[in-house]
Short mmCIF file of C-alpha atoms in Angstrom, two decimals:
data_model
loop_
_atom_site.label_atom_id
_atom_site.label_comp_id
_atom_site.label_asym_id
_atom_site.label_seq_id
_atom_site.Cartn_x
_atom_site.Cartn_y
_atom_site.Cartn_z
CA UNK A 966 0.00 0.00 0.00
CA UNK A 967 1.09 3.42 -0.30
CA UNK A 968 1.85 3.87 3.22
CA UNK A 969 4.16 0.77 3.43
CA UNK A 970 1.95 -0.91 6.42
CA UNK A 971 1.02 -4.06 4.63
CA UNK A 972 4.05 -6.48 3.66
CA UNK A 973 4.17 -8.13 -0.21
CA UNK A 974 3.23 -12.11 0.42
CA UNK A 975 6.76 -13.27 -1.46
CA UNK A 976 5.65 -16.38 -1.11
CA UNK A 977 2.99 -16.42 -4.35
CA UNK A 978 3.32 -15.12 -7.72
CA UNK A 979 4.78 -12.89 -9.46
CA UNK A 980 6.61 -12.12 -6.04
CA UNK A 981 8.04 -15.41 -5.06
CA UNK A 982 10.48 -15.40 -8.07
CA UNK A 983 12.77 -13.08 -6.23
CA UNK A 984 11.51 -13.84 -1.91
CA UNK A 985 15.09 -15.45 -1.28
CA UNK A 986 16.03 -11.88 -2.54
CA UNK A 987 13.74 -9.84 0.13
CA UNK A 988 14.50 -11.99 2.86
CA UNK A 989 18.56 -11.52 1.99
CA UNK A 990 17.86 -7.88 2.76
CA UNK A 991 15.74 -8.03 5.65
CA UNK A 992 18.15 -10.32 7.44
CA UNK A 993 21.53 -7.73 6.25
CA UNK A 994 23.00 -6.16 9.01
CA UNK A 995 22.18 -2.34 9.57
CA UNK A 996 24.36 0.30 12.12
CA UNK A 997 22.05 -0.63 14.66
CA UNK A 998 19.33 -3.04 13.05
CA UNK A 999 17.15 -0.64 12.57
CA UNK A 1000 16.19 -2.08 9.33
CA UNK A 1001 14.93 1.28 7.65
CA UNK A 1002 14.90 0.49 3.92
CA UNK A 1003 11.59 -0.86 2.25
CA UNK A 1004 11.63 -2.40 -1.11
CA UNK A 1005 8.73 -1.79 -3.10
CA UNK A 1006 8.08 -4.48 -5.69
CA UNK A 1007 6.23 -3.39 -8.47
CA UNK A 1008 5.08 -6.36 -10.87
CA UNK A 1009 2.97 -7.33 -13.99
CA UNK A 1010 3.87 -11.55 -14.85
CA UNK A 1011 6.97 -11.11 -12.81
CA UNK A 1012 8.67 -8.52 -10.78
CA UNK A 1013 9.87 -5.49 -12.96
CA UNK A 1014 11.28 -3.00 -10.84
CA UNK A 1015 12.06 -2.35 -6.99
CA UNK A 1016 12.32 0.94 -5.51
CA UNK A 1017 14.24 1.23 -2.41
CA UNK A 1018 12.79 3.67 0.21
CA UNK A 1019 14.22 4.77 3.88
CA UNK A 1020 12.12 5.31 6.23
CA UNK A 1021 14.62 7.54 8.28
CA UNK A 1022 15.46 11.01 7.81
CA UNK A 1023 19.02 10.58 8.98
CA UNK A 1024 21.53 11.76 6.08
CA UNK A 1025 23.94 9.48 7.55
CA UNK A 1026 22.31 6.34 8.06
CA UNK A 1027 19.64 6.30 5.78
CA UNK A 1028 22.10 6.15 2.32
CA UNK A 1029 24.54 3.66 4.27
CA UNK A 1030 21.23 1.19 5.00
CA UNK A 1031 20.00 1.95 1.35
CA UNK A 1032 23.09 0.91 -0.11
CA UNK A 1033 22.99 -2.19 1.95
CA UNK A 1034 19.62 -3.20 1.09
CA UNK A 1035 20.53 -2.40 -3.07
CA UNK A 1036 24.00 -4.31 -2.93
CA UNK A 1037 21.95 -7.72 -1.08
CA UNK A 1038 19.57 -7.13 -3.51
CA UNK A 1039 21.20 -6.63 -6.48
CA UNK A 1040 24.30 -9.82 -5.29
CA UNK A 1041 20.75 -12.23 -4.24
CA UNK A 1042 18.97 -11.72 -7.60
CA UNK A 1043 21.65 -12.63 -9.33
CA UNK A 1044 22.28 -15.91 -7.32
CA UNK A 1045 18.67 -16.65 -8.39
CA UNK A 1046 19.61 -16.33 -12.18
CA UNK A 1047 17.23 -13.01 -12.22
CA UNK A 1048 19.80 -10.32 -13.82
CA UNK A 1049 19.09 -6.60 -13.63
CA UNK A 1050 20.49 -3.35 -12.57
CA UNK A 1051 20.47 -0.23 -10.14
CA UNK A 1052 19.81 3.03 -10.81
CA UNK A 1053 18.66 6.49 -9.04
CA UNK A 1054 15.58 7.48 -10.69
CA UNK A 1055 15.12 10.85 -12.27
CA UNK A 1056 13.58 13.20 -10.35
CA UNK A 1057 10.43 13.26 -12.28
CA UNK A 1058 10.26 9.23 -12.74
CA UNK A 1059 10.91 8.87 -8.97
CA UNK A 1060 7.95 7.94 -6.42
CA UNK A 1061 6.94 11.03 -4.32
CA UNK A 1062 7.13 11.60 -0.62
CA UNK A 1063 3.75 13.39 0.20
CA UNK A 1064 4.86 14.10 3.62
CA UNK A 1065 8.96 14.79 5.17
CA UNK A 1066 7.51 11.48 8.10
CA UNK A 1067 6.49 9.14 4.61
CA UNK A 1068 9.33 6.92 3.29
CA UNK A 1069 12.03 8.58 0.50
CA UNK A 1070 12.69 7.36 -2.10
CA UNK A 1071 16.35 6.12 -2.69
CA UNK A 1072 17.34 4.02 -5.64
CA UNK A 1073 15.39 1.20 -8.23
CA UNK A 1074 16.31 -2.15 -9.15
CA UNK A 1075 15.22 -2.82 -12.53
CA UNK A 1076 14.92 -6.22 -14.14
CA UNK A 1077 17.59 -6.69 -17.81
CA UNK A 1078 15.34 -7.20 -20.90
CA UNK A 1079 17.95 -8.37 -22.86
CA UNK A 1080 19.67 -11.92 -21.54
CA UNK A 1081 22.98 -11.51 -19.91
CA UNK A 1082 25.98 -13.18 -21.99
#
């Protein structure tokens, strides 16, 4: 949902192609497991894109946990034979934050189209 309350079940379909991937990042370590990074999996047949959101305004911690969440991500989706690539968004293709308490946006996984060689 918009306001991150309800969890994605990435146990069915279209989400449970990439679960070992989610639960990779939920279990990496954080400065003081906080665990302030959301993934946002946004899916047609499979799972097309993930936009990483912190749920911290801390402009210390929040990029650090970010980049933790991305690299797991990114190292886990791989392992699963699901290639793709992070990115930052422009500005104007980027989720918005209605509100400064809301999660911010941070950076997107985005599945490969073209098979890796």
């Amino acid at each position: 949902d918009d306001e991150l309350t309800r969890p994605v079940d990435v146990t069915s379909p279209p989400y449970s192609e990439l679960g070992r991937s989610h639960e990779v990042c939920q279990w990496s370590p954080s400065s003081y497991n906080g665990q302030t990074t959301r993934a946002v999996l946004r899916a047609g047949d499979v799972v097309e894109r993930v936009d990483f959101e912190s749920t911290t305004s801390s402009r210390y911690y929040a990029p650090v946990a970010l980049g933790i969440w991305v690299a797991n991500w990114e190292t886990g989706s791989r392992a699963l034979g699901v290639h793709g690539h992070s990115t930052v968004l422009p500005e104007h293709d980027s989720p918005p934050s209605a509100t400064p308490d809301q999660p911010r946006y941070g950076a997107t996984w985005m599945r490969d189209t073209a098979t890796p060689t």
